[in-house]
Short mmCIF file of C-alpha atoms (C1' of nucleotides) in Angstrom, two decimals:
data_model
loop_
_atom_site.label_atom_id
_atom_site.label_comp_id
_atom_site.label_asym_id
_atom_site.label_seq_id
_atom_site.Cartn_x
_atom_site.Cartn_y
_atom_site.Cartn_z
CA VAL R 1 2.25 119.30 98.75
CA ASP R 2 4.96 118.17 96.73
CA GLN R 3 6.09 121.43 96.02
CA ASP R 4 6.77 122.34 99.54
CA HIS R 5 9.15 118.88 99.61
CA THR R 6 10.98 119.85 97.01
CA VAL R 7 11.31 123.51 98.49
CA THR R 8 12.60 121.87 102.01
CA LYS R 9 14.90 119.33 99.70
CA ARG R 10 16.76 122.25 98.31
CA PHE R 11 16.52 124.02 101.56
CA VAL R 12 18.75 121.36 103.17
CA GLU R 13 21.22 120.93 100.41
CA LYS R 14 21.87 124.59 99.91
CA LEU R 15 22.72 124.73 103.29
CA ALA R 16 24.92 121.67 103.60
CA ASN R 17 27.05 123.12 100.17
CA SER R 18 27.81 125.52 102.39
CA GLY R 19 28.41 123.38 105.54
CA LEU R 20 25.73 124.88 107.51
CA ARG R 21 22.40 122.98 108.99
CA SER R 22 18.87 123.33 108.39
CA THR R 23 17.19 124.24 111.94
CA THR R 24 13.51 124.82 112.57
CA GLN R 25 14.62 128.32 112.93
CA ARG R 26 15.88 129.03 109.61
CA GLN R 27 13.36 127.25 107.66
CA HIS R 28 10.86 129.18 109.97
CA VAL R 29 12.70 132.69 108.78
CA TYR R 30 13.23 131.55 105.38
CA THR R 31 9.35 130.97 105.39
CA VAL R 32 8.39 134.03 106.06
CA LEU R 33 10.93 135.40 103.81
CA LEU R 34 8.99 133.15 100.74
CA GLU R 35 5.95 134.65 102.03
CA THR R 36 6.69 138.32 101.90
CA THR R 37 6.50 141.18 98.83
CA ASP R 38 7.80 143.84 100.48
CA HIS R 39 11.70 143.97 101.85
CA PRO R 40 11.72 142.98 105.36
CA THR R 41 14.83 144.50 107.74
CA ALA R 42 15.53 141.77 110.29
CA GLU R 43 13.01 143.08 112.75
CA ASP R 44 10.26 142.85 110.90
CA ILE R 45 11.24 139.41 110.50
CA PHE R 46 11.92 138.74 113.27
CA ILE R 47 8.01 139.97 114.54
CA ARG R 48 6.68 137.74 111.95
CA THR R 49 8.70 134.61 112.49
CA LYS R 50 7.37 135.26 115.99
CA GLN R 51 4.18 134.43 115.03
CA THR R 52 4.95 130.63 114.32
CA MET R 53 7.90 130.34 116.61
CA PRO R 54 7.11 132.94 119.67
CA ASP R 55 10.34 132.03 121.54
CA ILE R 56 12.89 132.87 118.82
CA SER R 57 15.24 135.61 119.53
CA ILE R 58 16.58 138.47 117.61
CA ALA R 59 20.15 137.11 117.31
CA THR R 60 18.99 134.01 116.17
CA VAL R 61 17.32 135.61 113.55
CA TYR R 62 20.39 137.42 112.85
CA ASN R 63 21.88 134.00 112.49
CA CYS R 64 19.39 132.40 110.42
CA LEU R 65 19.75 135.59 107.86
CA ASP R 66 23.37 135.47 108.18
CA ALA R 67 23.33 131.88 106.79
CA LEU R 68 20.94 131.99 104.67
CA VAL R 69 22.97 134.96 102.53
CA LYS R 70 25.85 132.36 102.96
CA CYS R 71 24.46 129.81 101.15
CA ASP R 72 22.78 132.05 98.41
CA LEU R 73 18.94 131.33 99.28
CA VAL R 74 18.45 135.46 100.34
CA ARG R 75 20.13 138.32 99.56
CA GLN R 76 20.67 141.87 101.42
CA VAL R 77 19.64 144.88 100.22
CA LYS R 78 21.10 148.09 101.21
CA ILE R 79 19.16 151.27 100.40
CA ASN R 80 18.89 154.01 102.92
CA ARG R 81 20.98 154.82 106.13
CA GLY R 82 18.39 152.61 107.83
CA ALA R 83 18.56 148.66 108.72
CA THR R 84 19.26 146.38 106.09
CA ARG R 85 16.51 144.51 104.23
CA TYR R 86 16.33 141.09 102.65
CA CYS R 87 14.95 139.31 99.52
CA PRO R 88 14.30 135.96 98.81
CA ASN R 89 14.17 136.47 95.17
CA MET R 90 17.14 135.76 93.51
CA ARG R 91 16.93 135.83 90.05
CA GLU R 92 18.88 138.66 88.61
CA HIS R 93 17.23 141.92 89.39
CA CYS R 94 17.25 145.00 91.36
CA HIS R 95 15.35 147.23 93.75
CA PHE R 96 14.54 150.57 93.58
CA PHE R 97 13.83 152.69 96.77
CA CYS R 98 11.12 155.19 96.51
CA GLU R 99 12.40 158.73 98.18
CA GLU R 100 9.02 159.57 98.90
CA CYS R 101 6.94 156.62 99.96
CA GLY R 102 9.95 154.18 101.29
CA LYS R 103 8.96 151.50 99.37
CA VAL R 104 10.95 148.91 97.97
CA TYR R 105 10.16 147.91 94.35
CA ASP R 106 11.87 144.65 92.54
CA VAL R 107 12.90 145.85 88.79
CA ASP R 108 13.81 143.47 85.72
CA LEU R 109 17.44 143.64 84.42
CA MET R 110 17.53 143.69 80.57
CA ALA R 111 19.16 140.64 79.06
CA LYS R 112 22.59 141.44 79.42
CA GLY R 113 22.96 141.40 83.18
CA VAL R 114 25.66 143.48 85.26
CA ARG R 115 28.59 141.46 84.39
CA SER R 116 28.30 143.32 80.58
CA LEU R 117 28.33 146.42 81.88
CA VAL R 118 31.47 146.29 84.61
CA ARG R 119 35.00 145.71 83.13
CA LEU R 120 37.13 144.46 86.23
CA PRO R 121 40.63 145.32 86.78
CA ASP R 122 43.07 142.08 86.72
CA GLY R 123 42.89 139.71 89.39
CA PHE R 124 39.63 140.92 90.80
CA THR R 125 37.21 138.07 91.48
CA LEU R 126 33.60 138.92 91.15
CA THR R 127 31.34 136.51 93.39
CA GLN R 128 28.26 139.43 93.30
CA ALA R 129 26.92 142.10 91.66
CA GLU R 130 23.77 144.41 93.00
CA VAL R 131 22.51 147.65 91.54
CA SER R 132 19.96 149.81 93.51
CA LEU R 133 17.96 153.09 91.62
CA LYS R 134 16.59 155.45 93.70
CA GLY R 135 13.56 158.39 93.14
CA LEU R 136 10.07 158.07 92.46
CA CYS R 137 7.64 155.24 92.59
CA GLN R 138 4.21 155.68 89.92
CA PHE R 139 2.59 156.95 92.84
CA CYS R 140 4.21 159.28 94.34
CA ALA R 141 5.83 160.72 91.00
CA SER R 142 2.15 161.70 89.76
CA VAL R 143 1.35 163.32 93.24
CA THR R 144 3.48 166.45 91.32
CA SER R 145 4.19 168.57 94.40
CA VAL Z 1 45.57 179.10 93.59
CA ASP Z 2 42.75 179.94 91.31
CA GLN Z 3 41.18 176.14 91.08
CA ASP Z 4 40.48 176.59 94.58
CA HIS Z 5 38.44 179.64 93.98
CA THR Z 6 36.44 177.73 91.06
CA VAL Z 7 36.19 174.61 93.44
CA THR Z 8 34.66 177.26 96.29
CA LYS Z 9 32.79 178.99 93.78
CA ARG Z 10 31.03 175.58 92.38
CA PHE Z 11 30.45 174.36 96.00
CA VAL Z 12 28.22 177.28 97.08
CA GLU Z 13 26.51 177.02 93.61
CA LYS Z 14 25.81 173.41 94.19
CA LEU Z 15 24.54 173.90 97.81
CA ALA Z 16 22.51 177.04 96.82
CA ASN Z 17 20.63 175.34 94.07
CA SER Z 18 19.45 173.15 96.83
CA GLY Z 19 18.47 175.59 99.31
CA LEU Z 20 21.57 175.26 101.90
CA ARG Z 21 24.27 177.40 102.72
CA SER Z 22 27.95 176.95 102.37
CA THR Z 23 29.13 176.74 106.19
CA THR Z 24 33.10 176.32 107.43
CA GLN Z 25 31.62 173.02 108.44
CA ARG Z 26 30.67 171.83 105.30
CA GLN Z 27 33.63 172.93 103.61
CA HIS Z 28 36.05 171.12 105.73
CA VAL Z 29 34.09 168.28 105.67
CA TYR Z 30 34.02 168.34 101.67
CA THR Z 31 37.87 168.91 101.86
CA VAL Z 32 38.58 166.27 103.86
CA LEU Z 33 36.55 164.24 101.38
CA LEU Z 34 38.19 165.13 98.88
CA GLU Z 35 41.41 164.35 99.79
CA THR Z 36 40.17 160.52 100.44
CA THR Z 37 41.22 157.46 97.94
CA ASP Z 38 39.58 155.43 100.49
CA HIS Z 39 35.43 155.65 101.16
CA PRO Z 40 35.62 156.84 104.61
CA THR Z 41 32.69 156.12 107.45
CA ALA Z 42 31.53 159.35 109.14
CA GLU Z 43 33.04 158.55 111.73
CA ASP Z 44 36.55 158.56 109.61
CA ILE Z 45 35.04 161.81 108.11
CA PHE Z 46 34.89 163.32 112.14
CA ILE Z 47 38.28 162.14 112.94
CA ARG Z 48 40.08 163.31 109.70
CA THR Z 49 38.06 167.20 109.93
CA LYS Z 50 38.78 167.47 113.90
CA GLN Z 51 42.76 167.54 112.56
CA THR Z 52 41.91 171.11 111.19
CA MET Z 53 38.43 171.87 113.32
CA PRO Z 54 38.88 170.31 116.68
CA ASP Z 55 35.40 171.76 117.51
CA ILE Z 56 33.31 170.09 114.95
CA SER Z 57 30.83 167.27 116.24
CA ILE Z 58 29.73 164.21 114.75
CA ALA Z 59 26.28 165.28 114.41
CA THR Z 60 27.24 168.21 112.40
CA VAL Z 61 29.45 165.88 110.44
CA TYR Z 62 26.08 163.86 109.64
CA ASN Z 63 24.21 166.95 108.89
CA CYS Z 64 27.01 168.29 106.51
CA LEU Z 65 26.92 164.85 104.83
CA ASP Z 66 23.18 165.01 104.20
CA ALA Z 67 23.97 168.46 103.08
CA LEU Z 68 26.62 167.55 100.24
CA VAL Z 69 24.66 164.12 99.31
CA LYS Z 70 21.31 166.20 98.34
CA CYS Z 71 23.02 168.69 96.27
CA ASP Z 72 25.02 166.52 94.60
CA LEU Z 73 28.56 166.94 96.29
CA VAL Z 74 28.94 163.34 97.36
CA ARG Z 75 27.56 160.26 97.30
CA GLN Z 76 26.58 157.28 99.64
CA VAL Z 77 28.34 153.85 99.13
CA LYS Z 78 26.21 150.68 101.43
CA ILE Z 79 28.04 147.71 101.04
CA ASN Z 80 27.95 145.51 103.85
CA ARG Z 81 26.16 145.79 106.80
CA GLY Z 82 28.43 148.31 108.65
CA ALA Z 83 28.60 151.68 108.34
CA THR Z 84 27.52 153.98 105.56
CA ARG Z 85 30.89 154.81 103.32
CA TYR Z 86 31.13 158.37 101.70
CA CYS Z 87 32.53 159.08 98.39
CA PRO Z 88 32.94 162.46 96.46
CA ASN Z 89 33.66 161.31 92.92
CA MET Z 90 30.51 162.03 91.07
CA ARG Z 91 31.62 160.72 87.89
CA GLU Z 92 29.25 157.44 86.71
CA HIS Z 93 31.38 154.13 88.49
CA CYS Z 94 30.83 151.37 90.66
CA HIS Z 95 32.36 150.08 94.27
CA PHE Z 96 33.94 146.98 94.60
CA PHE Z 97 34.11 145.38 97.61
CA CYS Z 98 36.65 143.13 98.51
CA GLU Z 99 34.96 140.32 101.16
CA GLU Z 100 38.36 139.43 102.31
CA CYS Z 101 40.20 142.65 103.19
CA GLY Z 102 37.10 145.24 103.61
CA LYS Z 103 38.67 147.93 101.03
CA VAL Z 104 36.51 149.28 98.29
CA TYR Z 105 37.45 150.04 95.43
CA ASP Z 106 36.77 152.36 92.61
CA VAL Z 107 35.32 150.59 89.11
CA ASP Z 108 35.06 151.78 85.73
CA LEU Z 109 31.49 151.38 83.91
CA MET Z 110 31.20 150.50 80.44
CA ALA Z 111 30.09 153.52 77.91
CA LYS Z 112 26.50 152.67 77.95
CA GLY Z 113 25.74 152.89 81.84
CA VAL Z 114 23.57 151.58 84.02
CA ARG Z 115 20.25 153.20 82.52
CA SER Z 116 20.93 151.06 79.63
CA LEU Z 117 20.44 147.60 81.80
CA VAL Z 118 16.96 148.99 83.44
CA ARG Z 119 13.44 148.96 82.27
CA LEU Z 120 11.56 150.77 84.83
CA PRO Z 121 7.67 150.50 84.73
CA ASP Z 122 5.58 153.36 83.97
CA GLY Z 123 5.67 156.65 85.91
CA PHE Z 124 8.66 155.75 87.78
CA THR Z 125 11.68 158.26 88.02
CA LEU Z 126 14.73 157.75 88.47
CA THR Z 127 17.28 159.78 90.12
CA GLN Z 128 20.04 158.00 90.97
CA ALA Z 129 21.45 154.27 90.09
CA GLU Z 130 24.17 152.37 92.01
CA VAL Z 131 26.05 149.47 91.33
CA SER Z 132 28.11 147.58 93.81
CA LEU Z 133 30.02 144.07 93.57
CA LYS Z 134 31.64 141.82 95.77
CA GLY Z 135 34.09 139.46 95.35
CA LEU Z 136 38.26 139.14 96.51
CA CYS Z 137 40.63 142.02 95.06
CA GLN Z 138 43.50 141.23 93.10
CA PHE Z 139 45.94 141.33 96.11
CA CYS Z 140 43.43 138.89 98.39
CA ALA Z 141 42.67 136.28 94.96
CA SER Z 142 46.43 135.78 95.03
CA VAL Z 143 46.27 134.73 97.95
CA THR Z 144 44.32 131.04 97.40
CA SER Z 145 43.66 129.82 100.72
"C1'" DC T 1 17.14 190.17 111.06
"C1'" DT T 2 16.11 185.69 110.83
"C1'" DA T 3 16.26 181.51 108.82
"C1'" DT T 4 19.57 177.97 108.75
"C1'" DA T 5 23.01 175.42 110.81
"C1'" DT T 6 26.27 174.11 114.86
"C1'" DG T 7 27.79 172.12 119.14
"C1'" DC T 8 26.60 169.09 122.81
"C1'" DA T 9 24.72 165.53 125.29
"C1'" DA T 10 21.33 161.82 125.94
"C1'" DA T 11 17.95 158.97 123.06
"C1'" DT T 12 17.09 155.88 119.80
"C1'" DA T 13 18.32 152.30 116.19
"C1'" DG T 14 20.48 148.64 114.42
"C1'" DT T 15 23.73 144.18 115.30
"C1'" DT T 16 27.21 141.91 117.74
"C1'" DT T 17 28.88 138.72 121.59
"C1'" DG T 18 29.62 135.94 125.51
"C1'" DC T 19 28.24 132.15 127.58
"C1'" DC T 20 25.70 128.50 128.79
"C1'" DT T 21 21.70 125.24 127.21
"C1'" DG T 22 19.84 122.69 123.10
"C1'" DT T 23 19.84 120.24 118.57
"C1'" DT T 24 21.12 118.02 114.42
"C1'" DA T 25 23.93 115.13 111.34
"C1'" DT U 1 28.56 112.75 120.97
"C1'" DA U 2 30.39 116.45 119.03
"C1'" DA U 3 30.09 120.39 116.71
"C1'" DC U 4 27.06 123.52 114.94
"C1'" DA U 5 22.76 126.54 116.33
"C1'" DG U 6 19.51 128.72 119.93
"C1'" DG U 7 18.36 132.18 123.76
"C1'" DC U 8 19.13 135.69 126.68
"C1'" DA U 9 20.53 139.93 128.23
"C1'" DA U 10 24.27 143.40 127.82
"C1'" DA U 11 27.59 145.63 124.93
"C1'" DC U 12 28.54 147.86 121.09
"C1'" DT U 13 28.32 150.49 116.65
"C1'" DA U 14 25.94 153.79 113.85
"C1'" DT U 15 22.64 157.50 113.66
"C1'" DT U 16 19.39 160.75 115.10
"C1'" DT U 17 17.13 164.06 118.47
"C1'" DG U 18 16.46 168.33 121.13
"C1'" DC U 19 17.46 172.53 122.66
"C1'" DA U 20 19.92 176.75 123.42
"C1'" DT U 21 23.29 179.39 121.06
"C1'" DA U 22 25.87 180.88 116.60
"C1'" DT U 23 26.30 182.47 111.87
"C1'" DA U 24 25.18 182.88 106.78
"C1'" DG U 25 22.75 185.63 103.34
#
DNA sequence: CTATATGCAAATAGTTTGCCTGTTA
DNA sequence: TAACAGGCAAACTATTTGCATATAG
């Protein structure tokens, strides 16, 4: 529908702003990400993207993800020592990692935002801030061990 | 000196609290970490630890780091898509990653702390919070490209 | 003593690279 | 029609595992 057209236009513009091109592969990868609620790894995204685009390669998935990160359509989420995860939600929020079940949850931040917390030394320039939390999710916490 | 004795005692206790043993290797790895100002990777730590303990293996370094993280003597720092880094500074602070030179800087947080920023959903239990920042350090920012 | 930790080497992720071909603006 | 992006396979880097031996409590 029309929403689709808008997304596509924004998509092309965002990429162009960073000197990057809109390609079929980048569109598919982004679509896959928008459909996820979990925070998939490059491998997860590769598998899901192959459903609509069987010939895509893992190297291209990495390339697409790098492009989407560079133009601020997607952000990387690093939590444990495993694979990097990706998140298409660019609104300010943070990630909660459950140490028991391994799930990653989006958690809202209070109004003031991350920047209010930090006093950068003179001359430092901030482009991105990320907050990540660890603990037990409501389900795992209730299973008192 | 006496400080040494104190550190060792705290070290043994911290490990014991988590049901872990104090070993020569864990002591050396921790000592190496305490001597660093940068935020070394497991590989960096391996190389430095070999200077005082030539027979240590990389698998043991990972084991030691996991043990030190588990008993809260050390924290992991994950920033880019490369190797995990380690930090022996457990006071509340965050990490600034310079996108140009790749250095990691410690940055203080304001008094309120990270927890004031976050409203966890009911039933969630928080054990650790980490803030990481990206941008340009004062040196790289001044070299306007 | 015995559970826990180490050393080694090989296995397994996770990510990047190079080179040639295809596609976008 | 350039410059940029994709496909493939191989290279590389980061981390984990299994098993025999050593060591801490």
